[in-house]
Coordinates of C-alpha atoms in Angstrom, one line a residue:
M1148 CA 0.0 0.0 0.0
I1149 CA 2.8 2.4 0.9
L1150 CA 4.8 1.5 -2.3
L1151 CA 1.7 2.0 -4.4
D1152 CA 1.2 5.3 -2.9
N1153 CA 4.7 6.5 -3.6
S1154 CA 4.5 5.1 -7.2
I1155 CA 1.4 7.2 -7.9
I1156 CA 3.3 10.3 -7.0
F1157 CA 6.2 9.2 -9.2
T1158 CA 4.1 8.2 -12.2
G1159 CA 1.4 10.9 -11.8
T1160 CA 3.6 13.9 -11.4
V1161 CA 2.7 15.6 -14.6
K1162 CA -1.0 15.0 -14.1
I1163 CA -0.9 16.3 -10.5
A1164 CA 0.9 19.4 -11.7
Q1165 CA -1.6 20.0 -14.4
D1166 CA -4.7 19.4 -12.2
L1167 CA -3.5 21.6 -9.3
N1168 CA -1.5 24.2 -11.3
L1169 CA 1.7 23.5 -9.5
N1170 CA 5.1 24.9 -10.5
Q1171 CA 8.2 22.8 -10.3
A1172 CA 9.3 24.0 -6.9
T1173 CA 5.9 23.5 -5.4
L1174 CA 5.5 20.1 -7.0
S1175 CA 8.8 18.9 -5.5
W1176 CA 7.2 19.4 -2.0
V1177 CA 4.5 16.9 -2.7
S1178 CA 7.2 14.3 -2.3
S1179 CA 9.4 16.2 0.1
A1180 CA 6.7 16.8 2.7
Y1181 CA 6.1 13.1 2.9
S1182 CA 9.8 12.3 3.2
L1183 CA 10.3 14.9 5.9
T1184 CA 7.7 13.6 8.3
F1185 CA 8.5 9.9 7.5
G1186 CA 12.1 10.4 8.3
G1187 CA 11.4 12.5 11.4
F1188 CA 8.8 10.2 13.0
L1189 CA 10.2 6.8 12.1
L1190 CA 11.9 6.2 15.5
L1191 CA 8.9 7.5 17.4
G1192 CA 6.6 5.2 15.4
G1193 CA 8.7 2.2 16.2
R1194 CA 9.1 3.0 19.9
A1195 CA 5.4 3.8 20.3
G1196 CA 4.6 0.3 19.2
D1197 CA 6.9 -1.1 22.0
L1198 CA 5.3 1.0 24.7
F1199 CA 1.6 1.2 23.8
G1200 CA 1.0 -2.1 22.1
R1201 CA 1.8 -2.9 18.5
R1202 CA -1.8 -3.7 17.4
R1203 CA -3.1 -0.5 18.8
V1204 CA -0.3 1.6 17.2
F1205 CA -0.6 -0.3 13.9
Q1206 CA -4.3 0.5 13.8
A1207 CA -3.6 4.2 14.6
G1208 CA -1.1 4.2 11.7
L1209 CA -3.8 2.8 9.4
V1210 CA -6.3 5.5 10.4
I1211 CA -3.7 8.2 9.8
F1212 CA -2.5 6.8 6.5
G1213 CA -6.0 6.1 5.2
L1214 CA -7.3 9.6 6.2
G1215 CA -4.2 11.2 4.7
S1216 CA -4.8 9.3 1.4
L1217 CA -8.3 10.5 1.3
L1218 CA -7.2 14.1 1.8
V1219 CA -4.5 13.8 -0.9
G1220 CA -7.0 12.4 -3.4
A1221 CA -9.4 15.2 -2.6
A1222 CA -6.8 17.9 -2.7
V1223 CA -7.8 21.0 -4.7
N1224 CA -4.7 23.2 -4.2
A1225 CA -1.0 23.1 -3.3
P1226 CA -1.2 23.7 0.4
M1227 CA -3.8 21.0 0.8
I1228 CA -1.9 18.2 -1.0
I1229 CA 1.4 19.1 0.6
A1230 CA -0.2 19.1 4.1
A1231 CA -2.0 15.8 3.4
R1232 CA 1.2 14.2 2.1
A1233 CA 3.0 15.3 5.3
F1234 CA 0.2 13.7 7.3
Q1235 CA 0.5 10.5 5.3
G1236 CA 4.2 10.4 6.1
V1237 CA 3.4 10.2 9.8
G1238 CA 1.1 7.2 9.1
S1239 CA 3.8 5.5 7.1
A1240 CA 6.4 6.2 9.8
I1241 CA 4.1 4.3 12.2
L1242 CA 3.2 1.4 9.8
A1243 CA 6.7 0.6 8.5
P1244 CA 8.4 -0.4 11.8
T1245 CA 5.2 -1.7 13.5
T1246 CA 4.4 -4.1 10.6
L1247 CA 7.7 -5.8 10.8
A1248 CA 7.6 -5.9 14.6
I1249 CA 4.2 -7.6 14.5
L1250 CA 5.6 -10.3 12.2
M1251 CA 8.4 -10.9 14.6
D1252 CA 6.0 -11.2 17.5
T1253 CA 3.5 -13.4 15.7
Y1254 CA 5.8 -16.1 14.3
E1255 CA 8.7 -18.1 15.7
G1256 CA 11.3 -20.4 14.2
P1257 CA 10.9 -21.5 10.6
E1258 CA 7.5 -19.7 10.4
R1259 CA 9.1 -16.4 11.3
T1260 CA 11.8 -16.9 8.5
K1261 CA 9.0 -17.7 6.0
A1262 CA 7.0 -14.6 7.1
I1263 CA 10.0 -12.3 6.8
A1264 CA 10.8 -13.8 3.3
Y1265 CA 7.2 -13.1 2.2
Y1266 CA 7.5 -9.6 3.6
G1267 CA 10.6 -9.0 1.6
A1268 CA 9.3 -10.6 -1.5
M1269 CA 6.1 -8.4 -1.3
A1270 CA 8.3 -5.3 -1.0
G1271 CA 10.3 -6.3 -4.1
I1272 CA 7.2 -7.2 -6.1
G1273 CA 5.3 -4.1 -4.9
A1274 CA 8.2 -1.8 -5.9
S1275 CA 7.9 -2.9 -9.5
V1276 CA 4.3 -3.8 -10.0
S1277 CA 3.1 -0.6 -8.2
L1278 CA 4.8 1.5 -10.9
V1279 CA 2.7 -0.2 -13.6
I1280 CA -0.5 0.1 -11.6
G1281 CA 0.3 3.8 -10.8
G1282 CA 0.9 4.5 -14.5
I1283 CA -2.4 2.8 -15.4
F1284 CA -4.3 4.9 -12.9
A1285 CA -2.6 8.1 -13.9
S1286 CA -3.0 7.5 -17.7
L1287 CA -6.4 5.8 -18.0
L1288 CA -8.3 7.1 -15.0
T1289 CA -6.9 9.8 -12.7
W1290 CA -4.0 10.0 -10.2
R1291 CA -6.6 10.5 -7.5
V1292 CA -7.8 6.9 -7.8
G1293 CA -4.4 5.6 -6.5
F1294 CA -4.9 7.5 -3.3
F1295 CA -8.6 6.8 -2.8
I1296 CA -8.0 3.1 -3.2
N1297 CA -5.9 3.2 0.0
V1298 CA -9.0 4.1 2.0
P1299 CA -10.9 0.8 1.6
I1300 CA -7.6 -1.1 1.9
S1301 CA -6.9 0.6 5.2
I1302 CA -10.4 -0.1 6.5
W1303 CA -10.1 -3.8 5.5
M1304 CA -6.7 -4.1 7.1
F1305 CA -8.0 -2.4 10.3
Y1306 CA -10.8 -5.0 10.4
L1307 CA -8.3 -7.9 9.9
A1308 CA -6.1 -6.5 12.7
V1309 CA -9.1 -6.5 15.1
C1310 CA -9.9 -10.1 14.1
H1311 CA -6.5 -11.7 13.9
L1312 CA -3.9 -9.8 15.9
N1313 CA -3.5 -10.5 19.6
K1314 CA -4.0 -7.6 22.0
D1315 CA -0.8 -6.4 23.7
R1316 CA -0.5 -3.7 26.3
G1317 CA 3.1 -3.0 25.4
Q1318 CA 6.2 -3.1 27.4
A1319 CA 6.6 -1.5 30.8
G1320 CA 8.6 1.7 30.6
K1321 CA 8.4 5.3 29.6
L1322 CA 9.0 7.3 26.4
D1323 CA 12.4 9.0 26.1
W1324 CA 11.0 12.4 25.4
I1325 CA 14.3 14.2 25.1
G1326 CA 15.6 11.5 22.7
T1327 CA 12.3 11.7 20.8
L1328 CA 12.4 15.5 20.3
T1329 CA 16.1 15.6 19.4
S1330 CA 15.7 12.7 16.9
L1331 CA 12.6 14.3 15.4
I1332 CA 14.1 17.7 14.9
G1333 CA 17.5 16.3 13.9
M1334 CA 16.2 13.8 11.4
S1335 CA 13.7 16.3 9.9
A1336 CA 16.5 18.9 9.6
L1337 CA 18.8 16.3 8.0
V1338 CA 16.1 15.2 5.5
Y1339 CA 15.3 18.9 4.7
S1340 CA 19.0 19.6 4.1
I1341 CA 19.0 17.0 1.4
I1342 CA 15.6 17.7 -0.3
G1343 CA 14.9 21.3 0.7
N1344 CA 15.1 24.4 -1.5
W1345 CA 16.1 27.1 0.9
A1346 CA 18.5 27.4 3.9
K1347 CA 19.9 23.9 3.4
L1348 CA 23.2 24.6 5.1
P1349 CA 21.6 26.0 8.3
A1350 CA 19.3 22.9 8.3
F1351 CA 22.3 20.7 8.0
L1352 CA 24.1 22.4 10.9
L1353 CA 20.9 22.2 13.0
A1354 CA 20.7 18.5 12.2
I1355 CA 24.3 18.0 13.4
V1356 CA 23.6 19.8 16.7
F1357 CA 20.4 17.9 17.5
L1358 CA 21.6 14.5 16.3
A1359 CA 24.7 15.0 18.5
G1360 CA 22.4 15.8 21.4
F1361 CA 20.3 12.7 20.5
I1362 CA 23.4 10.4 20.7
Y1363 CA 24.4 12.0 24.0
Q1364 CA 20.9 11.4 25.4
E1365 CA 20.8 7.8 24.2
R1366 CA 24.1 7.1 25.9
R1367 CA 23.0 8.4 29.3
T1368 CA 19.3 7.4 29.5
E1369 CA 18.2 4.1 30.9
Q1370 CA 15.4 3.6 28.4
P1371 CA 16.6 5.0 25.0
I1372 CA 14.4 5.3 22.0
M1373 CA 17.3 3.8 20.0
P1374 CA 19.8 1.7 22.1
L1375 CA 23.3 2.5 20.8
R1376 CA 24.3 -1.2 21.5
L1377 CA 22.7 -2.0 18.2
F1378 CA 25.8 -0.5 16.5
N1379 CA 28.1 -2.9 18.3
D1380 CA 26.9 -5.7 16.1
R1381 CA 28.9 -6.1 12.9
E1382 CA 26.1 -7.8 11.0
R1383 CA 23.8 -4.9 11.8
I1384 CA 26.4 -2.4 10.8
G1385 CA 26.9 -4.2 7.5
A1386 CA 23.1 -4.2 6.9
Y1387 CA 22.9 -0.4 7.7
V1388 CA 25.7 0.4 5.3
G1389 CA 24.2 -1.8 2.6
R1390 CA 20.8 -0.2 3.0
F1391 CA 22.4 3.3 2.8
L1392 CA 24.3 2.4 -0.4
V1393 CA 21.1 1.0 -2.0
S1394 CA 19.2 4.2 -1.2
Y1395 CA 21.7 6.9 -2.0
I1396 CA 24.1 5.6 -4.7
W1397 CA 22.6 5.6 -8.1
V1398 CA 24.2 4.0 -11.2
P1399 CA 23.6 6.0 -14.4

């Protein structure tokens, strides 16, 4: 659902610009607003599932994402679609980590391996097939259909979550508010310094300051939002580096 949503933006860019009378700078923010909130809220979305129960947080993410999709599809001007895309990004930041965590909680042993394999296969298939579907929607129907279709899918998934996912009250503990705020501001500033159009250098410097504060906070707090011990594992480090290279190095 998330991959289809992003593909609609990619394949329907020209149609969106024509329908809403967007110039190039404004059009870029249709994607950038989503990236900004997704990157900023990702850690919070994952930690919220730990503390408040993954099913509950997953359902909240579905509501936010579905409502955001409805607002994007109904957008009539630039401010509305940009704000709706930012709202969607929050929903995606909740769904992405919570979905994988639910799989890890639900299955064990070989079944867990199989579930993760299906999860990865669906991501790969979705990344390619969604471009075709997005192009069909944009060319033969309207780009708005690609967002409206997320609404019934979100409702259906919400229903399935109620029927099939076990209730969990979350872990005992408290939210690392300082770590949350510093990571939110730091990651948002970092993303903006890459995709923004104005004041990119000040945003980058702001990102350095707040991310340094975030690392300091995670070292001293007893219940960090991102335990730094994760970076002691060589396999994890290799995976992080590999994921970074896949995302940011493009072969012409």
